[in-house]
Coordinates of C-alpha atoms in Angstrom, one line a residue:
M1 CA 0.0 0.0 0.0
N2 CA 1.2 3.5 -0.8
R3 CA 1.7 5.2 2.6
E4 CA 1.5 8.6 1.1
A5 CA -2.0 7.9 -0.2
V6 CA -3.5 6.9 3.1
R7 CA -5.9 9.5 4.5
I8 CA -5.5 9.8 8.3
E9 CA -8.3 11.2 10.4
K10 CA -7.7 12.4 14.0
S11 CA -10.6 10.4 15.1
D12 CA -9.0 7.1 13.8
L13 CA -7.8 4.8 16.5
F14 CA -4.0 4.6 16.6
G15 CA -4.0 0.9 16.0
K16 CA -6.1 1.4 12.8
V17 CA -3.6 4.1 11.7
L18 CA -0.7 1.7 12.0
L19 CA -2.6 -1.0 10.1
D20 CA -3.6 1.4 7.3
L21 CA 0.1 2.4 7.0
D22 CA 1.2 -1.3 6.9
L23 CA 3.5 -0.7 9.8
I24 CA 2.1 -3.7 11.8
T25 CA 0.1 -6.8 11.2
P26 CA -3.3 -7.5 12.9
E27 CA -1.8 -10.3 14.8
K28 CA 0.9 -8.0 16.4
L29 CA -1.7 -5.4 17.1
E30 CA -3.8 -7.9 19.0
I31 CA -0.8 -9.0 21.1
A32 CA 0.0 -5.4 22.0
L33 CA -3.7 -4.6 22.9
K34 CA -3.8 -7.7 25.2
E35 CA -0.6 -6.5 26.8
Q36 CA -2.1 -3.0 27.3
S37 CA -5.3 -4.4 28.8
S38 CA -3.5 -6.6 31.3
L39 CA -1.6 -3.6 32.8
D40 CA -2.5 -2.0 36.1
K41 CA -5.0 0.8 35.5
N42 CA -3.0 3.0 37.9
S43 CA 0.0 2.8 35.5
P44 CA -1.4 2.8 32.0
R45 CA 0.9 2.8 28.9
R46 CA 0.3 4.0 25.4
L47 CA -0.1 1.5 22.6
G48 CA 2.8 2.9 20.7
E49 CA 5.2 2.4 23.6
I50 CA 4.1 -1.2 24.0
L51 CA 4.6 -1.9 20.3
V52 CA 8.1 -0.4 20.4
D53 CA 9.1 -2.4 23.5
L54 CA 7.8 -5.6 22.0
G55 CA 10.0 -4.9 18.9
F56 CA 7.0 -4.9 16.6
I57 CA 7.7 -1.4 15.2
Q58 CA 10.6 1.1 15.1
E59 CA 10.1 4.1 17.4
E60 CA 10.6 6.5 14.5
D61 CA 7.9 4.8 12.4
M62 CA 5.6 4.8 15.4
L63 CA 6.2 8.6 16.0
R64 CA 5.7 9.4 12.3
A65 CA 2.4 7.5 12.4
L66 CA 1.3 9.3 15.6
G67 CA 2.3 12.6 13.9
A68 CA 0.1 11.8 10.9
Q69 CA -2.8 11.0 13.2
L70 CA -2.4 14.2 15.2
G71 CA -1.6 16.4 12.2
L72 CA 1.8 17.3 13.7
K73 CA 5.2 17.1 12.0
Y74 CA 7.6 14.7 13.6
L75 CA 11.1 16.1 14.2
K76 CA 14.2 13.9 14.4
F77 CA 17.1 15.1 16.6
S78 CA 19.2 15.8 13.4
E79 CA 16.4 18.3 12.4
F80 CA 16.6 20.2 15.7
P81 CA 18.4 23.5 15.5
K82 CA 22.0 23.5 16.9
T83 CA 21.0 26.3 19.4
V84 CA 17.9 28.2 20.3
P85 CA 17.8 32.0 20.4
P86 CA 18.3 33.7 23.8
A87 CA 14.8 34.2 25.4
S88 CA 12.9 33.6 28.6
Y89 CA 12.3 29.8 28.8
P90 CA 10.7 27.6 31.4
T91 CA 13.0 25.9 33.9
V92 CA 15.1 22.9 32.8
K93 CA 13.4 20.8 35.5
F94 CA 9.9 21.6 34.1
M95 CA 11.1 20.7 30.6
K96 CA 12.5 17.4 31.7
Q97 CA 9.5 16.5 33.8
Y98 CA 7.1 17.0 30.9
R99 CA 9.5 16.1 28.1
F100 CA 9.4 19.1 25.8
V101 CA 12.0 21.5 24.5
P102 CA 11.8 24.9 22.7
V103 CA 13.3 24.7 19.1
G104 CA 12.7 28.3 18.0
V105 CA 11.1 31.6 19.1
S106 CA 9.9 34.8 17.4
D107 CA 8.1 37.9 18.6
S108 CA 4.7 36.1 18.5
V109 CA 5.4 32.4 18.3
M110 CA 7.3 29.8 20.3
K111 CA 8.1 26.5 18.5
I112 CA 8.3 23.5 20.8
T113 CA 8.9 19.8 20.4
M114 CA 6.9 17.5 22.7
A115 CA 6.9 13.8 23.5
D116 CA 3.2 14.2 24.6
P117 CA 1.6 16.9 22.6
L118 CA -1.8 16.0 24.0
N119 CA -0.9 17.3 27.5
E120 CA -3.1 20.4 27.7
Y121 CA -1.8 21.3 31.1
V122 CA 1.7 21.9 29.7
L123 CA 0.4 23.7 26.6
E124 CA -1.7 26.1 28.7
A125 CA 1.2 26.7 31.2
L126 CA 3.5 27.5 28.3
R127 CA 1.0 29.9 26.7
N128 CA 0.6 31.7 30.0
F129 CA 4.4 31.8 30.6
T130 CA 5.4 33.0 27.2
D131 CA 2.3 35.0 26.2
K132 CA 2.9 33.6 22.7
A133 CA 1.2 31.3 20.3
L134 CA 2.6 27.8 20.2
E135 CA 3.8 25.8 17.2
V136 CA 3.9 22.2 18.3
Y137 CA 6.0 19.4 16.8
L138 CA 6.3 15.8 17.9
G139 CA 9.6 14.3 19.0
S140 CA 11.0 11.3 20.9
G141 CA 11.6 11.6 24.6
K142 CA 15.3 10.6 24.1
D143 CA 15.9 13.3 21.5
I144 CA 14.1 15.9 23.6
M145 CA 16.3 15.1 26.7
E146 CA 19.4 15.2 24.6
A147 CA 18.3 18.6 23.1
I148 CA 17.6 20.0 26.6
E149 CA 21.1 19.0 27.7
Q150 CA 22.6 20.5 24.5
Y151 CA 20.7 23.8 24.8
F152 CA 20.5 24.4 28.6
G153 CA 22.7 21.7 30.3
S154 CA 26.4 22.5 30.7
S155 CA 26.4 26.2 30.0
V156 CA 23.4 27.0 32.3
Q157 CA 24.7 24.9 35.1
M158 CA 28.2 26.4 34.7
T159 CA 26.8 29.9 34.8
S160 CA 24.7 29.3 37.9
I161 CA 27.6 27.6 39.7
M162 CA 29.9 30.5 38.8
E163 CA 27.4 33.2 39.8
G164 CA 26.9 31.5 43.2
M165 CA 30.6 31.4 43.8
R166 CA 31.1 35.0 42.7
E167 CA 28.4 36.1 45.1
E168 CA 30.1 34.3 47.9
E169 CA 33.4 35.8 46.9
A170 CA 31.9 39.3 46.9
G171 CA 30.8 38.8 50.5
E172 CA 34.2 37.6 51.7
E173 CA 36.7 40.1 50.4
G174 CA 40.2 39.6 51.5
L175 CA 39.7 35.9 52.2
E176 CA 43.1 34.1 52.2
L177 CA 43.7 30.8 50.5
H178 CA 43.5 28.0 53.0
E179 CA 46.6 26.1 53.7
D180 CA 45.2 23.5 56.1
V181 CA 45.1 20.1 54.4
H182 CA 42.0 18.9 56.3
H183 CA 40.1 22.1 55.3
L184 CA 41.2 21.7 51.7
R185 CA 39.9 18.2 51.7
D186 CA 36.6 19.3 53.1
M187 CA 36.3 22.1 50.5
A188 CA 37.1 19.7 47.7
F189 CA 34.1 17.6 48.6
E190 CA 31.7 20.5 48.7
A191 CA 28.9 20.2 46.2
P192 CA 29.7 23.5 44.2
I193 CA 33.3 22.5 43.8
V194 CA 32.4 18.9 42.7
K195 CA 29.8 20.3 40.2
L196 CA 32.3 22.8 38.9
V197 CA 35.1 20.3 38.2
N198 CA 32.7 17.8 36.7
M199 CA 31.2 20.5 34.5
L200 CA 34.7 21.6 33.3
I201 CA 35.5 18.0 32.3
T202 CA 32.1 17.3 30.7
R203 CA 32.2 20.4 28.6
A204 CA 35.7 19.6 27.5
V205 CA 34.8 16.0 26.5
E206 CA 31.7 17.2 24.6
G207 CA 33.6 20.0 22.9
R208 CA 36.3 17.7 21.2
T209 CA 39.0 19.0 23.6
S210 CA 42.3 17.2 23.9
D211 CA 43.7 19.1 26.9
I212 CA 42.3 21.1 29.8
H213 CA 44.6 23.8 31.2
I214 CA 43.9 25.2 34.7
E215 CA 46.4 28.1 35.3
P216 CA 46.6 30.3 38.3
F217 CA 47.4 34.0 37.9
E218 CA 47.5 37.0 40.2
N219 CA 43.8 37.9 40.1
N220 CA 42.0 34.7 38.8
V221 CA 42.4 31.2 37.6
K222 CA 42.2 30.7 33.8
V223 CA 40.6 27.6 32.3
R224 CA 41.6 26.9 28.7
Y225 CA 40.8 24.1 26.3
R226 CA 43.0 22.9 23.5
I227 CA 40.7 22.2 20.5
D228 CA 42.2 21.1 17.2
G229 CA 45.6 22.0 18.5
A230 CA 44.8 25.6 19.5
L231 CA 44.2 26.9 23.0
T232 CA 41.1 28.9 23.7
D233 CA 39.9 30.7 26.9
V234 CA 36.7 29.2 28.3
E235 CA 36.4 30.4 31.9
A236 CA 38.0 32.6 34.6
L237 CA 37.5 31.1 38.1
P238 CA 37.6 33.2 41.3
R239 CA 41.0 33.2 42.9
R240 CA 39.5 32.2 46.3
I241 CA 38.4 28.7 45.0
Q242 CA 41.8 27.9 43.4
A243 CA 43.0 25.7 46.2
A244 CA 39.7 23.8 46.4
V245 CA 39.5 23.2 42.7
I246 CA 43.1 22.0 42.5
S247 CA 42.6 19.8 45.6
R248 CA 39.5 18.3 44.0
I249 CA 41.4 17.3 40.9
K250 CA 44.2 15.9 43.0
I251 CA 41.9 13.8 45.0
M252 CA 40.2 12.5 41.8
S253 CA 43.7 11.6 40.4
R254 CA 45.0 10.2 43.8
L255 CA 47.7 12.7 44.2
N256 CA 49.1 14.1 47.4
I257 CA 47.1 17.3 48.2
A258 CA 49.6 18.3 50.8
E259 CA 52.5 18.4 48.3
R260 CA 52.4 21.7 46.5
R261 CA 56.2 22.3 45.9
L262 CA 56.9 19.5 43.5
P263 CA 55.3 18.4 40.2
Q264 CA 53.0 15.3 40.4
D265 CA 51.5 13.0 37.8
G266 CA 48.2 11.1 38.1
R267 CA 45.3 9.6 36.3
I268 CA 41.5 9.8 36.5
K269 CA 39.1 7.2 35.0
L270 CA 35.5 8.2 34.6
R271 CA 32.5 7.9 32.4
V272 CA 31.3 11.0 30.6
S273 CA 28.2 11.1 28.3
G274 CA 28.3 7.3 28.0
R275 CA 32.0 7.2 27.1
D276 CA 34.9 5.8 29.1
I277 CA 37.4 8.6 29.5
D278 CA 40.9 8.6 30.9
L279 CA 42.5 11.9 32.1
R280 CA 46.2 12.0 32.4
V281 CA 46.8 14.7 35.1
S282 CA 50.0 16.7 35.5
T283 CA 50.6 19.4 38.2
I284 CA 53.5 21.8 38.4
P285 CA 54.2 24.6 40.9
T286 CA 54.1 28.2 39.5
I287 CA 54.6 31.6 41.2
Y288 CA 50.8 31.9 41.9
G289 CA 50.1 28.3 42.8
E290 CA 49.9 24.9 41.0
S291 CA 49.1 24.7 37.3
I292 CA 47.2 21.6 36.1
V293 CA 47.0 20.1 32.7
M294 CA 44.6 17.2 32.0
R295 CA 45.1 15.2 28.8
I296 CA 41.8 13.6 27.7
L297 CA 42.1 10.1 26.4
D298 CA 38.9 8.6 25.0
R299 CA 39.2 4.8 25.5
G300 CA 36.0 4.2 23.5
A301 CA 37.1 6.3 20.5
A302 CA 37.2 4.4 17.2
L303 CA 40.5 3.9 15.5
V304 CA 41.2 5.9 12.4
D305 CA 42.1 3.9 9.3
L306 CA 45.5 4.5 7.9
E307 CA 43.8 5.7 4.6
H308 CA 41.9 8.4 6.5
L309 CA 44.8 10.1 8.3
G310 CA 45.5 12.5 5.4
F311 CA 48.3 10.6 3.6
P312 CA 48.8 11.5 -0.1
E313 CA 48.0 8.5 -2.2
D314 CA 51.5 7.6 -3.3
T315 CA 52.8 8.1 0.3
V316 CA 50.2 5.8 1.9
D317 CA 51.0 3.1 -0.8
K318 CA 54.7 3.2 0.1
Y319 CA 54.1 3.3 3.8
S320 CA 51.6 0.4 3.6
K321 CA 54.2 -1.8 1.9
M322 CA 56.8 -0.7 4.4
I323 CA 54.7 -1.9 7.4
T324 CA 54.2 -5.3 5.9
T325 CA 57.9 -6.2 5.9
P326 CA 58.8 -9.0 8.2
Y327 CA 61.5 -7.3 10.2
G328 CA 63.3 -3.9 10.6
M329 CA 62.5 -0.7 12.4
I330 CA 60.1 2.0 11.4
L331 CA 60.2 5.4 13.2
V332 CA 57.4 8.0 13.3
T333 CA 58.8 11.5 14.3
G334 CA 57.4 14.9 15.2
P335 CA 56.8 17.1 18.1
T336 CA 54.3 16.4 20.9
G337 CA 50.8 16.5 19.7
S338 CA 51.6 15.8 16.1
G339 CA 49.5 12.6 15.9
K340 CA 52.4 10.1 16.0
T341 CA 50.6 7.6 18.3
T342 CA 47.5 7.7 16.2
T343 CA 49.5 6.8 13.1
L344 CA 51.2 3.9 15.0
Y345 CA 47.8 2.6 16.2
A346 CA 46.4 2.8 12.6
S347 CA 49.5 1.0 11.4
L348 CA 49.2 -1.8 13.9
D349 CA 45.5 -2.1 13.2
K350 CA 46.1 -2.6 9.5
I351 CA 48.6 -5.4 10.0
N352 CA 46.8 -7.0 12.9
S353 CA 45.9 -10.6 12.1
P354 CA 45.5 -14.0 13.9
D355 CA 48.9 -15.2 12.5
K356 CA 50.9 -12.3 14.1
K357 CA 51.7 -11.7 17.8
I358 CA 51.8 -8.0 18.4
I359 CA 53.0 -6.5 21.7
T360 CA 53.2 -2.9 22.6
I361 CA 54.7 -1.0 25.6
E362 CA 53.2 2.5 26.0
D363 CA 52.9 5.5 28.3
P364 CA 49.9 5.8 28.3
I365 CA 47.8 3.3 26.5
E366 CA 45.6 5.6 24.5
Y367 CA 43.6 3.1 22.5
Q368 CA 42.7 -0.6 23.3
I369 CA 43.0 -2.8 20.2
E370 CA 41.5 -6.3 20.1
G371 CA 44.1 -9.0 19.6
I372 CA 47.1 -6.9 20.6
N373 CA 49.0 -7.3 23.9
Q374 CA 49.4 -3.9 25.4
I375 CA 51.7 -3.0 28.4
Q376 CA 51.5 0.1 30.4
V377 CA 54.8 1.6 31.6
K378 CA 55.1 1.8 35.4
P379 CA 58.5 3.4 36.3
Q380 CA 57.6 3.5 40.0
I381 CA 57.9 -0.3 40.1
G382 CA 60.7 -0.6 37.6
L383 CA 58.7 -1.3 34.5
T384 CA 60.4 1.2 32.1
F385 CA 60.4 1.1 28.3
A386 CA 63.9 -0.5 28.3
N387 CA 63.1 -3.1 31.0
G388 CA 59.7 -4.0 29.5
L389 CA 61.2 -4.3 26.0
R390 CA 63.8 -6.6 27.3
H391 CA 61.1 -9.0 28.5
I392 CA 58.8 -8.5 25.5
V393 CA 61.4 -10.1 23.1
R394 CA 61.1 -13.3 25.2
Q395 CA 57.4 -13.5 24.4
D396 CA 57.9 -14.6 20.8
P397 CA 56.4 -11.5 19.2
D398 CA 56.3 -10.8 15.5
V399 CA 55.7 -7.1 15.9
I400 CA 56.7 -4.8 18.7
M401 CA 55.6 -1.2 19.3
V402 CA 57.6 1.0 21.7
G403 CA 55.7 4.1 22.6
E404 CA 58.9 6.3 22.6
I405 CA 62.6 5.9 22.3
R406 CA 63.8 8.1 25.2
D407 CA 67.3 6.9 26.0
L408 CA 70.3 4.9 24.7
E409 CA 69.3 1.6 26.4
T410 CA 65.8 1.6 24.9
A411 CA 67.2 2.5 21.5
E412 CA 69.8 -0.4 21.6
I413 CA 67.2 -3.0 22.6
A414 CA 64.8 -1.8 19.9
I415 CA 67.4 -1.9 17.2
H416 CA 68.7 -5.4 18.3
S417 CA 65.1 -6.6 18.2
A418 CA 64.7 -5.3 14.7
L419 CA 67.9 -7.1 13.7
T420 CA 66.8 -10.4 15.2
G421 CA 63.7 -10.8 13.1
H422 CA 61.1 -8.5 14.6
L423 CA 59.2 -5.6 13.0
V424 CA 59.6 -2.7 15.5
F425 CA 57.6 0.6 15.5
S426 CA 58.5 3.5 17.7
T427 CA 58.6 7.3 17.9
L428 CA 61.2 10.0 18.2
H429 CA 61.0 13.8 18.8
T430 CA 62.8 15.2 15.7
N431 CA 61.8 18.0 13.3
D432 CA 62.0 15.9 10.1
A433 CA 62.6 12.4 8.8
P434 CA 66.4 12.6 8.2
G435 CA 66.8 14.1 11.7
A436 CA 65.8 10.7 13.2
V437 CA 69.0 9.2 11.9
T438 CA 71.3 11.8 13.4
R439 CA 69.3 11.6 16.6
L440 CA 70.0 7.9 17.0
L441 CA 73.7 8.5 16.2
D442 CA 73.9 11.3 18.7
M443 CA 72.4 8.9 21.3
G444 CA 75.4 6.7 20.8
I445 CA 74.1 4.0 18.5
E446 CA 76.7 2.8 16.1
G447 CA 76.1 3.8 12.4
F448 CA 76.2 0.2 11.1
L449 CA 73.4 -0.8 13.6
V450 CA 71.2 2.2 12.4
S451 CA 71.8 1.5 8.7
S452 CA 71.2 -2.3 9.1
S453 CA 67.9 -2.0 11.2
L454 CA 66.1 1.2 9.9
I455 CA 63.8 0.6 7.0
G456 CA 61.9 3.9 7.0
V457 CA 61.1 7.2 8.9
L458 CA 57.8 9.0 8.7
A459 CA 57.8 12.6 9.9
Q460 CA 54.4 14.3 10.4
R461 CA 52.5 17.3 11.6
L462 CA 48.8 18.1 12.1
V463 CA 47.1 21.0 10.3
R464 CA 43.7 22.3 11.0
V465 CA 41.0 21.6 8.4
I466 CA 38.9 24.5 7.0
C467 CA 35.4 24.4 8.4
P468 CA 33.1 23.0 5.7
K469 CA 30.2 25.2 6.9
C470 CA 31.9 28.5 6.4
K471 CA 34.5 27.6 3.7
E472 CA 35.0 30.3 1.0
P473 CA 37.5 31.0 -1.8
F474 CA 40.4 33.2 -0.8
T475 CA 43.5 34.4 -2.7
P476 CA 46.4 34.5 -0.3
P477 CA 48.8 37.5 -0.7
P478 CA 51.9 36.9 -2.8
Q479 CA 54.2 37.5 0.2
L480 CA 52.5 34.7 2.1
V481 CA 52.7 32.3 -0.9
E482 CA 56.4 33.1 -1.3
K483 CA 57.1 31.9 2.3
I484 CA 56.0 28.4 1.3
E485 CA 59.0 28.4 -1.1
L486 CA 57.0 26.6 -3.8
Q487 CA 55.9 29.4 -6.1
E488 CA 53.5 28.2 -8.7
G489 CA 51.9 31.5 -9.7
A490 CA 48.6 32.8 -8.4
I491 CA 46.3 30.2 -6.9
T492 CA 42.8 30.2 -5.5
A493 CA 42.9 28.8 -2.0
Y494 CA 40.2 28.7 0.7
H495 CA 39.7 29.8 4.3
G496 CA 36.9 29.7 6.9
A497 CA 35.0 32.8 7.4
G498 CA 34.0 31.7 11.0
C499 CA 30.7 30.3 12.1
E500 CA 29.0 28.7 15.2
E501 CA 29.9 25.3 14.0
C502 CA 33.7 26.0 14.3
R503 CA 33.4 28.5 17.2
H504 CA 34.3 31.3 14.8
T505 CA 37.8 29.9 14.3
G506 CA 37.4 29.0 10.6
Y507 CA 38.7 25.5 11.3
R508 CA 37.1 22.2 12.4
G509 CA 39.1 19.0 12.8
R510 CA 42.7 18.2 11.8
T511 CA 44.5 16.2 9.2
G512 CA 48.1 15.1 8.8
V513 CA 50.9 16.3 6.6
F514 CA 53.7 13.7 6.0
E515 CA 57.3 13.2 5.0
L516 CA 58.2 9.6 4.3
M517 CA 61.9 8.6 3.9
T518 CA 62.6 5.1 2.7
V519 CA 66.0 3.9 3.9
D520 CA 67.5 2.2 0.8
G521 CA 71.1 1.3 -0.2
E522 CA 72.2 4.9 -0.9
I523 CA 70.7 6.3 2.3
R524 CA 72.3 3.4 4.3
Q525 CA 75.7 4.3 2.9
L526 CA 75.2 8.0 4.0
V527 CA 74.3 6.7 7.5
L528 CA 77.4 4.6 7.6
D529 CA 79.4 7.7 6.6
R530 CA 77.8 9.6 9.4
V531 CA 77.0 12.6 7.2
S532 CA 74.7 15.5 8.3
S533 CA 70.9 15.2 8.2
D534 CA 70.9 18.0 5.5
I535 CA 72.9 15.8 3.1
I536 CA 70.6 12.8 3.8
R537 CA 67.6 15.1 3.2
Q538 CA 69.0 16.3 -0.2
K539 CA 69.6 12.7 -1.3
A540 CA 66.1 11.6 -0.1
V541 CA 64.5 14.5 -2.0
R542 CA 66.3 13.6 -5.2
K543 CA 65.0 10.1 -4.8
G544 CA 61.4 11.4 -4.6
M545 CA 60.7 12.1 -1.0
Q546 CA 57.9 14.7 -0.6
V547 CA 58.8 17.1 2.3
L548 CA 56.4 18.3 4.9
K549 CA 55.9 21.7 3.2
E550 CA 55.2 20.1 -0.2
C551 CA 52.6 17.8 1.4
G552 CA 51.0 20.9 3.1
W553 CA 51.0 22.9 -0.1
Q554 CA 49.2 20.1 -1.8
K555 CA 46.5 20.3 0.8
V556 CA 46.2 24.1 0.4
K557 CA 45.6 23.6 -3.4
E558 CA 43.0 20.9 -2.6
G559 CA 41.2 23.4 -0.3
V560 CA 41.7 21.2 2.8
T561 CA 43.8 23.7 4.8
T562 CA 45.3 27.2 4.7
V563 CA 48.7 28.6 3.8
E564 CA 48.9 30.0 7.4
E565 CA 48.4 26.5 8.8
V566 CA 51.2 25.0 6.7
L567 CA 53.6 27.7 7.7
R568 CA 52.6 27.3 11.4
V569 CA 53.6 23.6 11.5
A570 CA 56.4 23.3 8.9
Q571 CA 59.6 25.2 9.8
E572 CA 61.6 27.2 7.3
G573 CA 63.3 24.9 4.9
A574 CA 61.3 21.8 6.0

C-alpha cells in the first residue's frame, strides 16, 4: 500500500492508523492490545510504547504515524536547531519533567517539540508563561532530553555555579587561600566544587577538547581548552576557590594534596556522556600556585584507518608496503601532539591478524586494540620502556611497538630486536625524517646498527582543516605564498569565514601532513658515513621524498587547509 496515499483522520484509533500504513500486522496489534489491557489501571501505557518495547515497530515509524494521526510534524534530533535564540524559557526541571523543548522563538510564536503533545496542562502553562502562540512538533523523549542538555545543560549549570561562587566571593573580600590540608579536603568535597570540576571535564569532552589547562594568575584562575591543536579561553575562576578546585582534581587523580612544591602526575578514570574517559593529570608549581593540565584520552574512540589520516595516495601506498615487511625498524617522528601515536595505532590495526603476535609497551595506552597485547609503563615499580622491552622479546612476538625511544638503552634493545627478526615501531622527537638518523647516532648508536635496522622514517604534523560550513574562496597575498618556497603563480585557496559550527575559528578538525623517507642502499651508505641530516635530506628529496611543506602545499591547493596552517607547522626549509 502507498503510505502517502493513506488518509488519516484524527478520530481514527492509533491501531487502525498503524494497520492502514502497513506498519504492523493485525496479529501483532492484537498481542499489543492484550498486553495493554493486562496492565494495572494506575500505571497505563500508550499502545505505541508497548509496540516499540515488543520490537513490533521502530520508534521513528511509530512517531511518524502518531504525527500523521495528530496532524503534527515529527522532528528527528538531526532536524533540531543547533542552538535556540536567547529568550525567557521555562526551567530545565519543568522541561525534563514533561519532556518538551523549545526549538525556536519569534516575537509572537514559540516552537516546541513534545513527546506528549496532548498534554493540555503543559500547553496552557506555556501559553501563560510566554504569552505567545505555540507551534507544536512531535519528538521522541530521548531526542528531547538530549536537546535539553545541549541547549541548557552544561552552560546554564556552569553559569549558575559560577554566579553563586562569585556572590560568595563578593561577600568575603580579602579571604586568604586556606593552607590547612583537612580544610582543603573538606572544600574539595563541597557540592559546588564537585559540580564545577565535573562540568569543566564534561564540557571539554563534549567539545572535542584534547587538553584542559587550569592556570593560576594573580587575580584569577584561567581555564583553557585545547581544541584542534589551538588553546582557547573558556572560563576565569575566582582566585578564592583555586585551592579547592586543584585539591578536588588531585583527590580524583589520587595525588598528594599536601604536596604543593613538587610536580606530580596522576590519572583519572571516569564515564562522561556514556563514554569511558581517561584523564592524564600533570601538576606543576608556579609563582601563583599549582598549574594543572589534564590530557583527555577517549578509551572508547574508534581507531582511524590509515587511509583516513590524510596521507597523499603515493605516500600511503609506500608506507603500507613498508609496514608489511617481516623485520626492521620504522620510526614516526614529530613534536608532541603531532599525531604520532594515532599513526602507529592505525599501522598496527592494519597489519593485525591472527597469525601475528603484536606486543606494545606504551605510556599511556591511548587506544585498546582487540588481539594486541598492550603493556602500560610503570616506572615506579621498575617497568620502564627498556626493562619492559627486554622481556617482550622473550614473548615470541612478530611485531613490537615501543611508545617512545627516550634513551640509549631503549634504542639499543629496539634496534637489536629489529635485527633479530622482529618488526619494530617507535617514535622520536625530531623535526623531520632525516633528523631521526642523526638523533640515533647522537644517542650513541653505532652507524652500522642504524643502517642495518632502519627501513623507514615518517615525519608528520597536524594542520587544522577548514570548516566546511563557512569555507569560502580566498586568494592569499603573494608574500604569504612566497614563504612556502614553492611558487606556482597565483592560486585560489580557501579559508573559513568563521561560524557557530567552528566556534568562529574557521577550522574544524585536523588532518596530517607527512614526509616519508625510505632507507634504501644509498641512504644506508650515507648513514654509515655519518653525514649530516641535511645531506641525507637532499639525497632523499632527489630520490622522490615529498617534504612536509610540499605535502602541506598540496592540501592548500585541494582546499583542505590554509597557507597559514602549513607555515605554522612546517619550519623554514622543512
